[in-house]
mmCIF file with all atom_site columns, C-alpha atoms in Angstrom:
data_model
loop_
_atom_site.group_PDB
_atom_site.id
_atom_site.type_symbol
_atom_site.label_atom_id
_atom_site.label_alt_id
_atom_site.label_comp_id
_atom_site.label_asym_id
_atom_site.label_entity_id
_atom_site.label_seq_id
_atom_site.pdbx_PDB_ins_code
_atom_site.Cartn_x
_atom_site.Cartn_y
_atom_site.Cartn_z
_atom_site.occupancy
_atom_site.B_iso_or_equiv
_atom_site.pdbx_formal_charge
_atom_site.auth_seq_id
_atom_site.auth_comp_id
_atom_site.auth_asym_id
_atom_site.auth_atom_id
_atom_site.pdbx_PDB_model_num
ATOM 1   C CA . MET A 1 1   ? 84.371  157.014 21.981 1.00 93.00 ? 101 MET A CA 1
ATOM 2   C CA . LEU A 1 2   ? 82.965  160.540 21.678 1.00 97.00 ? 102 LEU A CA 1
ATOM 3   C CA . GLU A 1 3   ? 79.581  161.722 22.922 1.00 97.00 ? 103 GLU A CA 1
ATOM 4   C CA . ILE A 1 4   ? 78.314  165.253 22.305 1.00 97.00 ? 104 ILE A CA 1
ATOM 5   C CA . LYS A 1 5   ? 75.108  166.247 24.075 1.00 97.00 ? 105 LYS A CA 1
ATOM 6   C CA . ASP A 1 6   ? 73.015  169.366 23.457 1.00 97.00 ? 106 ASP A CA 1
ATOM 7   C CA . LEU A 1 7   ? 76.083  171.386 22.484 1.00 97.00 ? 107 LEU A CA 1
ATOM 8   C CA . VAL A 1 8   ? 75.659  175.128 21.955 1.00 96.00 ? 108 VAL A CA 1
ATOM 9   C CA . VAL A 1 9   ? 78.442  177.345 20.589 1.00 96.00 ? 109 VAL A CA 1
ATOM 10  C CA . LYS A 1 10  ? 77.932  181.097 20.482 1.00 94.00 ? 110 LYS A CA 1
ATOM 11  C CA . TYR A 1 11  ? 80.029  184.001 19.300 1.00 91.00 ? 111 TYR A CA 1
ATOM 12  C CA . GLY A 1 12  ? 78.899  186.925 21.397 1.00 85.00 ? 112 GLY A CA 1
ATOM 13  C CA . GLN A 1 13  ? 75.212  187.150 22.166 1.00 82.00 ? 113 GLN A CA 1
ATOM 14  C CA . ALA A 1 14  ? 73.980  187.483 18.597 1.00 84.00 ? 114 ALA A CA 1
ATOM 15  C CA . ILE A 1 15  ? 75.461  184.499 16.754 1.00 91.00 ? 115 ILE A CA 1
ATOM 16  C CA . THR A 1 16  ? 74.634  180.886 17.602 1.00 93.00 ? 116 THR A CA 1
ATOM 17  C CA . ALA A 1 17  ? 76.925  178.752 15.435 1.00 95.00 ? 117 ALA A CA 1
ATOM 18  C CA . VAL A 1 18  ? 75.989  175.372 16.956 1.00 96.00 ? 118 VAL A CA 1
ATOM 19  C CA . ASP A 1 19  ? 72.480  174.961 18.328 1.00 95.00 ? 119 ASP A CA 1
ATOM 20  C CA . SER A 1 20  ? 71.747  172.035 20.680 1.00 95.00 ? 120 SER A CA 1
ATOM 21  C CA . VAL A 1 21  ? 73.683  169.442 18.670 1.00 96.00 ? 121 VAL A CA 1
ATOM 22  C CA . SER A 1 22  ? 73.979  165.837 19.885 1.00 97.00 ? 122 SER A CA 1
ATOM 23  C CA . ILE A 1 23  ? 76.334  163.423 18.111 1.00 96.00 ? 123 ILE A CA 1
ATOM 24  C CA . ASP A 1 24  ? 77.803  160.007 18.926 1.00 96.00 ? 124 ASP A CA 1
ATOM 25  C CA . VAL A 1 25  ? 81.044  158.679 17.434 1.00 97.00 ? 125 VAL A CA 1
ATOM 26  C CA . PRO A 1 26  ? 81.507  154.970 18.224 1.00 97.00 ? 126 PRO A CA 1
ATOM 27  C CA . GLU A 1 27  ? 85.007  153.597 18.633 1.00 96.00 ? 127 GLU A CA 1
ATOM 28  C CA . GLY A 1 28  ? 86.590  152.502 15.368 1.00 95.00 ? 128 GLY A CA 1
ATOM 29  C CA . ARG A 1 29  ? 83.968  154.195 13.196 1.00 96.00 ? 129 ARG A CA 1
ATOM 30  C CA . LEU A 1 30  ? 84.032  157.007 10.658 1.00 97.00 ? 130 LEU A CA 1
ATOM 31  C CA . VAL A 1 31  ? 81.371  159.643 11.236 1.00 97.00 ? 131 VAL A CA 1
ATOM 32  C CA . ALA A 1 32  ? 80.861  162.510 8.759  1.00 96.00 ? 132 ALA A CA 1
ATOM 33  C CA . ILE A 1 33  ? 79.464  165.958 9.488  1.00 95.00 ? 133 ILE A CA 1
ATOM 34  C CA . VAL A 1 34  ? 78.232  167.673 6.328  1.00 92.00 ? 134 VAL A CA 1
ATOM 35  C CA . GLY A 1 35  ? 76.279  170.765 5.430  1.00 88.00 ? 135 GLY A CA 1
ATOM 36  C CA . ALA A 1 36  ? 76.445  173.990 3.458  1.00 85.00 ? 136 ALA A CA 1
ATOM 37  C CA . ASN A 1 37  ? 78.864  176.813 4.221  1.00 84.00 ? 137 ASN A CA 1
ATOM 38  C CA . GLY A 1 38  ? 77.930  178.451 7.515  1.00 84.00 ? 138 GLY A CA 1
ATOM 39  C CA . ALA A 1 39  ? 76.144  175.370 8.834  1.00 88.00 ? 139 ALA A CA 1
ATOM 40  C CA . GLY A 1 40  ? 78.341  175.236 11.956 1.00 92.00 ? 140 GLY A CA 1
ATOM 41  C CA . LYS A 1 41  ? 80.582  172.329 11.025 1.00 93.00 ? 141 LYS A CA 1
ATOM 42  C CA . THR A 1 42  ? 83.952  173.895 11.851 1.00 92.00 ? 142 THR A CA 1
ATOM 43  C CA . SER A 1 43  ? 82.582  175.509 15.018 1.00 94.00 ? 143 SER A CA 1
ATOM 44  C CA . LEU A 1 44  ? 81.449  172.073 16.169 1.00 96.00 ? 144 LEU A CA 1
ATOM 45  C CA . LEU A 1 45  ? 84.847  170.537 15.487 1.00 95.00 ? 145 LEU A CA 1
ATOM 46  C CA . SER A 1 46  ? 86.597  173.463 17.182 1.00 95.00 ? 146 SER A CA 1
ATOM 47  C CA . ALA A 1 47  ? 84.498  172.906 20.306 1.00 96.00 ? 147 ALA A CA 1
ATOM 48  C CA . VAL A 1 48  ? 85.402  169.214 20.347 1.00 96.00 ? 148 VAL A CA 1
ATOM 49  C CA . ALA A 1 49  ? 89.099  170.089 20.020 1.00 95.00 ? 149 ALA A CA 1
ATOM 50  C CA . GLY A 1 50  ? 88.858  172.690 22.794 1.00 95.00 ? 150 GLY A CA 1
ATOM 51  C CA . LEU A 1 51  ? 89.598  175.676 20.571 1.00 94.00 ? 151 LEU A CA 1
ATOM 52  C CA . VAL A 1 52  ? 86.307  177.358 21.464 1.00 94.00 ? 152 VAL A CA 1
ATOM 53  C CA . ARG A 1 53  ? 84.416  177.100 24.745 1.00 93.00 ? 153 ARG A CA 1
ATOM 54  C CA . PRO A 1 54  ? 80.845  175.834 24.464 1.00 95.00 ? 154 PRO A CA 1
ATOM 55  C CA . PHE A 1 55  ? 78.063  178.030 25.789 1.00 94.00 ? 155 PHE A CA 1
ATOM 56  C CA . SER A 1 56  ? 76.306  174.921 27.084 1.00 96.00 ? 156 SER A CA 1
ATOM 57  C CA . GLY A 1 57  ? 76.100  171.170 26.588 1.00 96.00 ? 157 GLY A CA 1
ATOM 58  C CA . SER A 1 58  ? 78.717  168.481 27.164 1.00 96.00 ? 158 SER A CA 1
ATOM 59  C CA . ILE A 1 59  ? 81.512  166.605 25.407 1.00 97.00 ? 159 ILE A CA 1
ATOM 60  C CA . SER A 1 60  ? 82.638  163.205 26.707 1.00 96.00 ? 160 SER A CA 1
ATOM 61  C CA . LEU A 1 61  ? 85.597  161.094 25.594 1.00 96.00 ? 161 LEU A CA 1
ATOM 62  C CA . LEU A 1 62  ? 85.452  157.430 26.602 1.00 95.00 ? 162 LEU A CA 1
ATOM 63  C CA . GLY A 1 63  ? 82.929  158.364 29.287 1.00 94.00 ? 163 GLY A CA 1
ATOM 64  C CA . ALA A 1 64  ? 85.025  161.176 30.792 1.00 95.00 ? 164 ALA A CA 1
ATOM 65  C CA . ASP A 1 65  ? 83.701  164.725 30.629 1.00 95.00 ? 165 ASP A CA 1
ATOM 66  C CA . VAL A 1 66  ? 86.201  166.891 28.720 1.00 95.00 ? 166 VAL A CA 1
ATOM 67  C CA . THR A 1 67  ? 83.907  169.857 28.078 1.00 94.00 ? 167 THR A CA 1
ATOM 68  C CA . ARG A 1 68  ? 85.993  172.330 30.079 1.00 92.00 ? 168 ARG A CA 1
ATOM 69  C CA . LEU A 1 69  ? 89.443  170.887 29.392 1.00 94.00 ? 169 LEU A CA 1
ATOM 70  C CA . PRO A 1 70  ? 91.775  173.334 27.606 1.00 94.00 ? 170 PRO A CA 1
ATOM 71  C CA . SER A 1 71  ? 92.894  172.373 24.132 1.00 94.00 ? 171 SER A CA 1
ATOM 72  C CA . HIS A 1 72  ? 96.362  171.110 25.146 1.00 94.00 ? 172 HIS A CA 1
ATOM 73  C CA . LYS A 1 73  ? 94.872  168.768 27.746 1.00 94.00 ? 173 LYS A CA 1
ATOM 74  C CA . ARG A 1 74  ? 92.234  167.670 25.239 1.00 94.00 ? 174 ARG A CA 1
ATOM 75  C CA . PHE A 1 75  ? 95.097  166.850 22.849 1.00 93.00 ? 175 PHE A CA 1
ATOM 76  C CA . ALA A 1 76  ? 96.939  164.924 25.562 1.00 92.00 ? 176 ALA A CA 1
ATOM 77  C CA . SER A 1 77  ? 93.794  162.895 26.215 1.00 93.00 ? 177 SER A CA 1
ATOM 78  C CA . GLY A 1 78  ? 93.753  161.763 22.574 1.00 93.00 ? 178 GLY A CA 1
ATOM 79  C CA . VAL A 1 79  ? 91.612  164.322 20.738 1.00 96.00 ? 179 VAL A CA 1
ATOM 80  C CA . VAL A 1 80  ? 93.720  165.262 17.707 1.00 95.00 ? 180 VAL A CA 1
ATOM 81  C CA . LEU A 1 81  ? 92.629  167.863 15.155 1.00 95.00 ? 181 LEU A CA 1
ATOM 82  C CA . VAL A 1 82  ? 93.919  168.135 11.592 1.00 93.00 ? 182 VAL A CA 1
ATOM 83  C CA . PRO A 1 83  ? 92.618  171.650 10.943 1.00 88.00 ? 183 PRO A CA 1
ATOM 84  C CA . GLU A 1 84  ? 91.275  173.287 7.832  1.00 82.00 ? 184 GLU A CA 1
ATOM 85  C CA . GLY A 1 85  ? 94.208  174.914 6.063  1.00 72.00 ? 185 GLY A CA 1
ATOM 86  C CA . ARG A 1 86  ? 96.586  172.228 7.471  1.00 77.00 ? 186 ARG A CA 1
ATOM 87  C CA . ALA A 1 87  ? 98.479  174.585 9.850  1.00 83.00 ? 187 ALA A CA 1
ATOM 88  C CA . ILE A 1 88  ? 101.848 173.066 9.066  1.00 87.00 ? 188 ILE A CA 1
ATOM 89  C CA . LEU A 1 89  ? 105.009 175.024 9.871  1.00 88.00 ? 189 LEU A CA 1
ATOM 90  C CA . THR A 1 90  ? 106.068 176.078 6.400  1.00 89.00 ? 190 THR A CA 1
ATOM 91  C CA . ARG A 1 91  ? 109.604 177.247 7.259  1.00 92.00 ? 191 ARG A CA 1
ATOM 92  C CA . MET A 1 92  ? 110.461 173.955 8.911  1.00 94.00 ? 192 MET A CA 1
ATOM 93  C CA . SER A 1 93  ? 111.327 170.763 7.056  1.00 94.00 ? 193 SER A CA 1
ATOM 94  C CA . VAL A 1 94  ? 108.999 167.807 6.731  1.00 94.00 ? 194 VAL A CA 1
ATOM 95  C CA . GLU A 1 95  ? 111.079 165.951 9.297  1.00 94.00 ? 195 GLU A CA 1
ATOM 96  C CA . GLU A 1 96  ? 111.020 168.872 11.750 1.00 94.00 ? 196 GLU A CA 1
ATOM 97  C CA . ASN A 1 97  ? 107.239 169.167 11.464 1.00 93.00 ? 197 ASN A CA 1
ATOM 98  C CA . LEU A 1 98  ? 106.868 165.525 12.422 1.00 94.00 ? 198 LEU A CA 1
ATOM 99  C CA . ARG A 1 99  ? 109.482 165.595 15.183 1.00 93.00 ? 199 ARG A CA 1
ATOM 100 C CA . LEU A 1 100 ? 107.243 168.067 17.000 1.00 91.00 ? 200 LEU A CA 1
ATOM 101 C CA . VAL A 1 101 ? 104.905 165.168 17.824 1.00 90.00 ? 201 VAL A CA 1
ATOM 102 C CA . THR A 1 102 ? 107.131 162.086 17.862 1.00 88.00 ? 202 THR A CA 1
ATOM 103 C CA . ALA A 1 103 ? 110.755 161.014 18.344 1.00 91.00 ? 203 ALA A CA 1
ATOM 104 C CA . ASP A 1 104 ? 110.337 158.453 15.562 1.00 90.00 ? 204 ASP A CA 1
ATOM 105 C CA . PRO A 1 105 ? 108.981 160.391 12.560 1.00 91.00 ? 205 PRO A CA 1
ATOM 106 C CA . GLU A 1 106 ? 110.230 157.800 10.071 1.00 91.00 ? 206 GLU A CA 1
ATOM 107 C CA . GLN A 1 107 ? 107.229 155.625 10.906 1.00 91.00 ? 207 GLN A CA 1
ATOM 108 C CA . ALA A 1 108 ? 105.250 157.984 8.659  1.00 90.00 ? 208 ALA A CA 1
ATOM 109 C CA . PHE A 1 109 ? 106.897 156.318 5.657  1.00 89.00 ? 209 PHE A CA 1
ATOM 110 C CA . ASP A 1 110 ? 104.660 153.254 5.950  1.00 87.00 ? 210 ASP A CA 1
ATOM 111 C CA . ARG A 1 111 ? 101.463 155.194 5.222  1.00 89.00 ? 211 ARG A CA 1
ATOM 112 C CA . PHE A 1 112 ? 102.944 158.252 3.499  1.00 90.00 ? 212 PHE A CA 1
ATOM 113 C CA . PRO A 1 113 ? 105.831 157.037 1.328  1.00 90.00 ? 213 PRO A CA 1
ATOM 114 C CA . ALA A 1 114 ? 105.794 160.269 -0.710 1.00 87.00 ? 214 ALA A CA 1
ATOM 115 C CA . LEU A 1 115 ? 107.047 162.165 2.339  1.00 91.00 ? 215 LEU A CA 1
ATOM 116 C CA . LYS A 1 116 ? 110.314 160.206 2.324  1.00 90.00 ? 216 LYS A CA 1
ATOM 117 C CA . ALA A 1 117 ? 111.501 161.958 -0.834 1.00 89.00 ? 217 ALA A CA 1
ATOM 118 C CA . ARG A 1 118 ? 110.579 165.341 0.679  1.00 91.00 ? 218 ARG A CA 1
ATOM 119 C CA . TRP A 1 119 ? 112.111 164.642 4.087  1.00 94.00 ? 219 TRP A CA 1
ATOM 120 C CA . THR A 1 120 ? 114.578 167.522 4.248  1.00 92.00 ? 220 THR A CA 1
ATOM 121 C CA . MET A 1 121 ? 112.547 169.987 2.184  1.00 94.00 ? 221 MET A CA 1
ATOM 122 C CA . SER A 1 122 ? 110.816 172.993 3.654  1.00 94.00 ? 222 SER A CA 1
ATOM 123 C CA . ALA A 1 123 ? 107.148 172.177 4.187  1.00 92.00 ? 223 ALA A CA 1
ATOM 124 C CA . GLY A 1 124 ? 106.221 175.401 2.429  1.00 90.00 ? 224 GLY A CA 1
ATOM 125 C CA . THR A 1 125 ? 107.646 174.080 -0.853 1.00 91.00 ? 225 THR A CA 1
ATOM 126 C CA . LEU A 1 126 ? 105.315 171.069 -0.928 1.00 91.00 ? 226 LEU A CA 1
ATOM 127 C CA . SER A 1 127 ? 102.254 170.912 -3.147 1.00 89.00 ? 227 SER A CA 1
ATOM 128 C CA . GLY A 1 128 ? 98.845  171.324 -1.522 1.00 87.00 ? 228 GLY A CA 1
ATOM 129 C CA . GLY A 1 129 ? 98.284  167.579 -1.587 1.00 87.00 ? 229 GLY A CA 1
ATOM 130 C CA . GLU A 1 130 ? 101.685 166.873 -0.068 1.00 90.00 ? 230 GLU A CA 1
ATOM 131 C CA . GLN A 1 131 ? 101.041 169.435 2.663  1.00 92.00 ? 231 GLN A CA 1
ATOM 132 C CA . GLN A 1 132 ? 97.751  167.700 3.460  1.00 91.00 ? 232 GLN A CA 1
ATOM 133 C CA . MET A 1 133 ? 99.573  164.376 3.649  1.00 91.00 ? 233 MET A CA 1
ATOM 134 C CA . LEU A 1 134 ? 102.059 165.960 6.064  1.00 93.00 ? 234 LEU A CA 1
ATOM 135 C CA . ALA A 1 135 ? 99.224  167.328 8.207  1.00 93.00 ? 235 ALA A CA 1
ATOM 136 C CA . LEU A 1 136 ? 97.558  163.905 8.286  1.00 93.00 ? 236 LEU A CA 1
ATOM 137 C CA . ALA A 1 137 ? 100.852 162.209 9.131  1.00 93.00 ? 237 ALA A CA 1
ATOM 138 C CA . ARG A 1 138 ? 101.425 164.647 11.988 1.00 93.00 ? 238 ARG A CA 1
ATOM 139 C CA . GLY A 1 139 ? 97.924  163.954 13.286 1.00 93.00 ? 239 GLY A CA 1
ATOM 140 C CA . LEU A 1 140 ? 98.326  160.192 13.154 1.00 92.00 ? 240 LEU A CA 1
ATOM 141 C CA . LEU A 1 141 ? 101.759 160.278 14.783 1.00 92.00 ? 241 LEU A CA 1
ATOM 142 C CA . SER A 1 142 ? 100.156 162.141 17.699 1.00 91.00 ? 242 SER A CA 1
ATOM 143 C CA . ASP A 1 143 ? 98.602  158.822 18.793 1.00 88.00 ? 243 ASP A CA 1
ATOM 144 C CA . PRO A 1 144 ? 94.955  159.918 18.563 1.00 94.00 ? 244 PRO A CA 1
ATOM 145 C CA . LYS A 1 145 ? 92.075  158.186 20.269 1.00 94.00 ? 245 LYS A CA 1
ATOM 146 C CA . ILE A 1 146 ? 89.887  160.139 17.862 1.00 96.00 ? 246 ILE A CA 1
ATOM 147 C CA . LEU A 1 147 ? 91.092  161.976 14.763 1.00 96.00 ? 247 LEU A CA 1
ATOM 148 C CA . LEU A 1 148 ? 89.195  165.147 13.822 1.00 97.00 ? 248 LEU A CA 1
ATOM 149 C CA . LEU A 1 149 ? 89.540  166.038 10.133 1.00 96.00 ? 249 LEU A CA 1
ATOM 150 C CA . ASP A 1 150 ? 88.381  169.502 9.054  1.00 94.00 ? 250 ASP A CA 1
ATOM 151 C CA . GLU A 1 151 ? 87.926  169.847 5.276  1.00 91.00 ? 251 GLU A CA 1
ATOM 152 C CA . PRO A 1 152 ? 90.856  167.592 4.279  1.00 92.00 ? 252 PRO A CA 1
ATOM 153 C CA . SER A 1 153 ? 90.052  167.836 0.550  1.00 89.00 ? 253 SER A CA 1
ATOM 154 C CA . LEU A 1 154 ? 89.669  171.626 0.445  1.00 87.00 ? 254 LEU A CA 1
ATOM 155 C CA . GLY A 1 155 ? 91.574  173.262 -2.420 1.00 84.00 ? 255 GLY A CA 1
ATOM 156 C CA . LEU A 1 156 ? 93.088  170.040 -3.741 1.00 87.00 ? 256 LEU A CA 1
ATOM 157 C CA . ALA A 1 157 ? 93.194  168.809 -7.334 1.00 87.00 ? 257 ALA A CA 1
ATOM 158 C CA . PRO A 1 158 ? 90.644  166.068 -8.131 1.00 88.00 ? 258 PRO A CA 1
ATOM 159 C CA . ILE A 1 159 ? 93.268  163.315 -8.329 1.00 88.00 ? 259 ILE A CA 1
ATOM 160 C CA . MET A 1 160 ? 94.595  164.275 -4.891 1.00 89.00 ? 260 MET A CA 1
ATOM 161 C CA . VAL A 1 161 ? 91.060  164.453 -3.477 1.00 90.00 ? 261 VAL A CA 1
ATOM 162 C CA . GLY A 1 162 ? 90.626  160.827 -4.491 1.00 90.00 ? 262 GLY A CA 1
ATOM 163 C CA . GLN A 1 163 ? 93.869  159.863 -2.760 1.00 90.00 ? 263 GLN A CA 1
ATOM 164 C CA . ILE A 1 164 ? 92.877  161.673 0.440  1.00 91.00 ? 264 ILE A CA 1
ATOM 165 C CA . PHE A 1 165 ? 89.538  159.871 0.593  1.00 93.00 ? 265 PHE A CA 1
ATOM 166 C CA . GLU A 1 166 ? 91.230  156.536 -0.085 1.00 93.00 ? 266 GLU A CA 1
ATOM 167 C CA . LEU A 1 167 ? 93.540  157.226 2.838  1.00 91.00 ? 267 LEU A CA 1
ATOM 168 C CA . ILE A 1 168 ? 90.623  158.121 5.114  1.00 93.00 ? 268 ILE A CA 1
ATOM 169 C CA . GLU A 1 169 ? 88.939  154.842 4.157  1.00 93.00 ? 269 GLU A CA 1
ATOM 170 C CA . GLU A 1 170 ? 92.158  152.985 4.999  1.00 92.00 ? 270 GLU A CA 1
ATOM 171 C CA . LEU A 1 171 ? 92.228  154.645 8.413  1.00 91.00 ? 271 LEU A CA 1
ATOM 172 C CA . ARG A 1 172 ? 88.688  153.502 9.128  1.00 91.00 ? 272 ARG A CA 1
ATOM 173 C CA . GLU A 1 173 ? 89.481  149.960 8.004  1.00 92.00 ? 273 GLU A CA 1
ATOM 174 C CA . ALA A 1 174 ? 92.514  149.985 10.317 1.00 91.00 ? 274 ALA A CA 1
ATOM 175 C CA . GLY A 1 175 ? 90.260  150.845 13.258 1.00 92.00 ? 275 GLY A CA 1
ATOM 176 C CA . THR A 1 176 ? 91.019  154.558 13.644 1.00 93.00 ? 276 THR A CA 1
ATOM 177 C CA . THR A 1 177 ? 88.090  156.538 15.052 1.00 96.00 ? 277 THR A CA 1
ATOM 178 C CA . VAL A 1 178 ? 87.451  159.515 12.753 1.00 97.00 ? 278 VAL A CA 1
ATOM 179 C CA . LEU A 1 179 ? 85.129  162.516 12.903 1.00 97.00 ? 279 LEU A CA 1
ATOM 180 C CA . LEU A 1 180 ? 85.186  164.081 9.446  1.00 97.00 ? 280 LEU A CA 1
ATOM 181 C CA . VAL A 1 181 ? 83.928  167.536 8.460  1.00 94.00 ? 281 VAL A CA 1
ATOM 182 C CA . GLU A 1 182 ? 83.879  167.855 4.693  1.00 89.00 ? 282 GLU A CA 1
ATOM 183 C CA . GLN A 1 183 ? 82.428  170.102 1.966  1.00 85.00 ? 283 GLN A CA 1
ATOM 184 C CA . ASN A 1 184 ? 82.425  167.246 -0.545 1.00 88.00 ? 284 ASN A CA 1
ATOM 185 C CA . ALA A 1 185 ? 79.305  165.913 1.117  1.00 88.00 ? 285 ALA A CA 1
ATOM 186 C CA . ARG A 1 186 ? 78.346  163.020 -1.108 1.00 88.00 ? 286 ARG A CA 1
ATOM 187 C CA . LYS A 1 187 ? 81.855  161.579 -1.184 1.00 90.00 ? 287 LYS A CA 1
ATOM 188 C CA . ALA A 1 188 ? 82.220  161.955 2.589  1.00 93.00 ? 288 ALA A CA 1
ATOM 189 C CA . LEU A 1 189 ? 78.883  160.303 3.282  1.00 93.00 ? 289 LEU A CA 1
ATOM 190 C CA . THR A 1 190 ? 79.657  157.473 0.858  1.00 92.00 ? 290 THR A CA 1
ATOM 191 C CA . ILE A 1 191 ? 82.670  156.360 2.913  1.00 94.00 ? 291 ILE A CA 1
ATOM 192 C CA . ALA A 1 192 ? 81.189  157.161 6.348  1.00 96.00 ? 292 ALA A CA 1
ATOM 193 C CA . ASP A 1 193 ? 79.616  154.605 8.663  1.00 96.00 ? 293 ASP A CA 1
ATOM 194 C CA . TYR A 1 194 ? 77.212  157.286 9.846  1.00 97.00 ? 294 TYR A CA 1
ATOM 195 C CA . GLY A 1 195 ? 76.488  160.860 8.881  1.00 95.00 ? 295 GLY A CA 1
ATOM 196 C CA . TYR A 1 196 ? 74.943  164.002 10.319 1.00 95.00 ? 296 TYR A CA 1
ATOM 197 C CA . VAL A 1 197 ? 73.602  166.860 8.211  1.00 93.00 ? 297 VAL A CA 1
ATOM 198 C CA . LEU A 1 198 ? 73.880  170.320 9.773  1.00 93.00 ? 298 LEU A CA 1
ATOM 199 C CA . ASP A 1 199 ? 71.812  173.307 8.684  1.00 90.00 ? 299 ASP A CA 1
ATOM 200 C CA . THR A 1 200 ? 72.165  176.697 10.414 1.00 90.00 ? 300 THR A CA 1
ATOM 201 C CA . GLY A 1 201 ? 73.749  175.068 13.434 1.00 93.00 ? 301 GLY A CA 1
ATOM 202 C CA . LYS A 1 202 ? 71.222  172.281 13.927 1.00 94.00 ? 302 LYS A CA 1
ATOM 203 C CA . VAL A 1 203 ? 71.248  168.573 13.102 1.00 95.00 ? 303 VAL A CA 1
ATOM 204 C CA . VAL A 1 204 ? 68.430  168.244 10.584 1.00 92.00 ? 304 VAL A CA 1
ATOM 205 C CA . LEU A 1 205 ? 69.080  164.660 9.477  1.00 91.00 ? 305 LEU A CA 1
ATOM 206 C CA . HIS A 1 206 ? 71.237  161.734 10.484 1.00 95.00 ? 306 HIS A CA 1
ATOM 207 C CA . GLY A 1 207 ? 71.607  158.133 9.472  1.00 94.00 ? 307 GLY A CA 1
ATOM 208 C CA . PRO A 1 208 ? 73.902  155.605 7.746  1.00 96.00 ? 308 PRO A CA 1
ATOM 209 C CA . GLY A 1 209 ? 76.253  157.573 5.530  1.00 93.00 ? 309 GLY A CA 1
ATOM 210 C CA . ARG A 1 210 ? 75.579  155.802 2.262  1.00 92.00 ? 310 ARG A CA 1
ATOM 211 C CA . GLU A 1 211 ? 71.802  156.092 2.695  1.00 92.00 ? 311 GLU A CA 1
ATOM 212 C CA . LEU A 1 212 ? 72.096  159.851 3.110  1.00 92.00 ? 312 LEU A CA 1
ATOM 213 C CA . ALA A 1 213 ? 74.471  160.111 0.149  1.00 89.00 ? 313 ALA A CA 1
ATOM 214 C CA . GLU A 1 214 ? 72.070  158.280 -2.152 1.00 87.00 ? 314 GLU A CA 1
ATOM 215 C CA . ASP A 1 215 ? 69.021  160.391 -1.244 1.00 85.00 ? 315 ASP A CA 1
ATOM 216 C CA . ASP A 1 216 ? 68.877  163.090 -3.940 1.00 80.00 ? 316 ASP A CA 1
ATOM 217 C CA . ALA A 1 217 ? 66.213  165.028 -2.035 1.00 78.00 ? 317 ALA A CA 1
ATOM 218 C CA . ILE A 1 218 ? 68.571  165.390 0.942  1.00 79.00 ? 318 ILE A CA 1
ATOM 219 C CA . VAL A 1 219 ? 71.472  166.434 -1.269 1.00 75.00 ? 319 VAL A CA 1
ATOM 220 C CA . ASP A 1 220 ? 69.363  168.995 -3.116 1.00 77.00 ? 320 ASP A CA 1
ATOM 221 C CA . ALA A 1 221 ? 67.766  170.435 0.026  1.00 73.00 ? 321 ALA A CA 1
ATOM 222 C CA . TYR A 1 222 ? 70.771  170.671 2.326  1.00 71.00 ? 322 TYR A CA 1
ATOM 223 C CA . LEU A 1 223 ? 74.014  169.980 0.513  1.00 70.00 ? 323 LEU A CA 1
ATOM 224 C CA . GLY A 1 224 ? 74.052  172.101 -2.618 1.00 65.00 ? 324 GLY A CA 1
ATOM 225 C CA . GLY A 1 225 ? 72.588  169.610 -5.069 1.00 53.00 ? 325 GLY A CA 1
ATOM 226 C CA . ALA A 1 226 ? 74.346  167.852 -7.916 1.00 40.00 ? 326 ALA A CA 1
ATOM 227 C CA . ALA A 1 227 ? 77.460  170.005 -7.592 1.00 38.00 ? 327 ALA A CA 1
ATOM 228 C CA . LEU A 1 228 ? 78.531  167.821 -4.669 1.00 44.00 ? 328 LEU A CA 1
ATOM 229 C CA . SER A 1 229 ? 78.065  164.528 -6.485 1.00 41.00 ? 329 SER A CA 1
ATOM 230 C CA . ALA A 1 230 ? 81.710  164.142 -7.560 1.00 41.00 ? 330 ALA A CA 1
#
């Protein structure tokens, strides 16, 4: 589905955020990108979504080179980003947020029944977890070929974090292709088919997600140790 080869992302001449990264995301699989703060995870996802222009390397979607496509054409081709911070339109209602991407927003009720009770409410009045659900619903209603999730559990209460990860697992089981960037490394790797560990912009380890999650040496060395074991 998605093939990233030797990708380099720079900010000016001094900062290399992503350094020769190569990643494959097979169709229908969940792939997790984990690493400490500043590892280059969000910069990598931003390059895939077309929000930043790579310095070098290539990005292919279903065999077609999309490296130089602008973000709106990347979106139209099926690359859909649910960004860190959710980026919902807080002054608009839940319904209005979803109508921006589909003429039939009510289909969100099947997977997000909680949104039905909030349908006419301003999105800014929702809880953090509800706002994340709205952002995920908007992403899914955009008919993605691949769904990019940037820190979906960030800032949420533990009970809501569990619900978000359950939903991500359901998406994978339903055949949605997902590239997940997540601070909660062990939990992300546990549900991922495959995982990549980034450190200072480079892929330092990769392998089946659960194998990486269960290796305490990897967690201690690259992912902040036991603090990420929740």
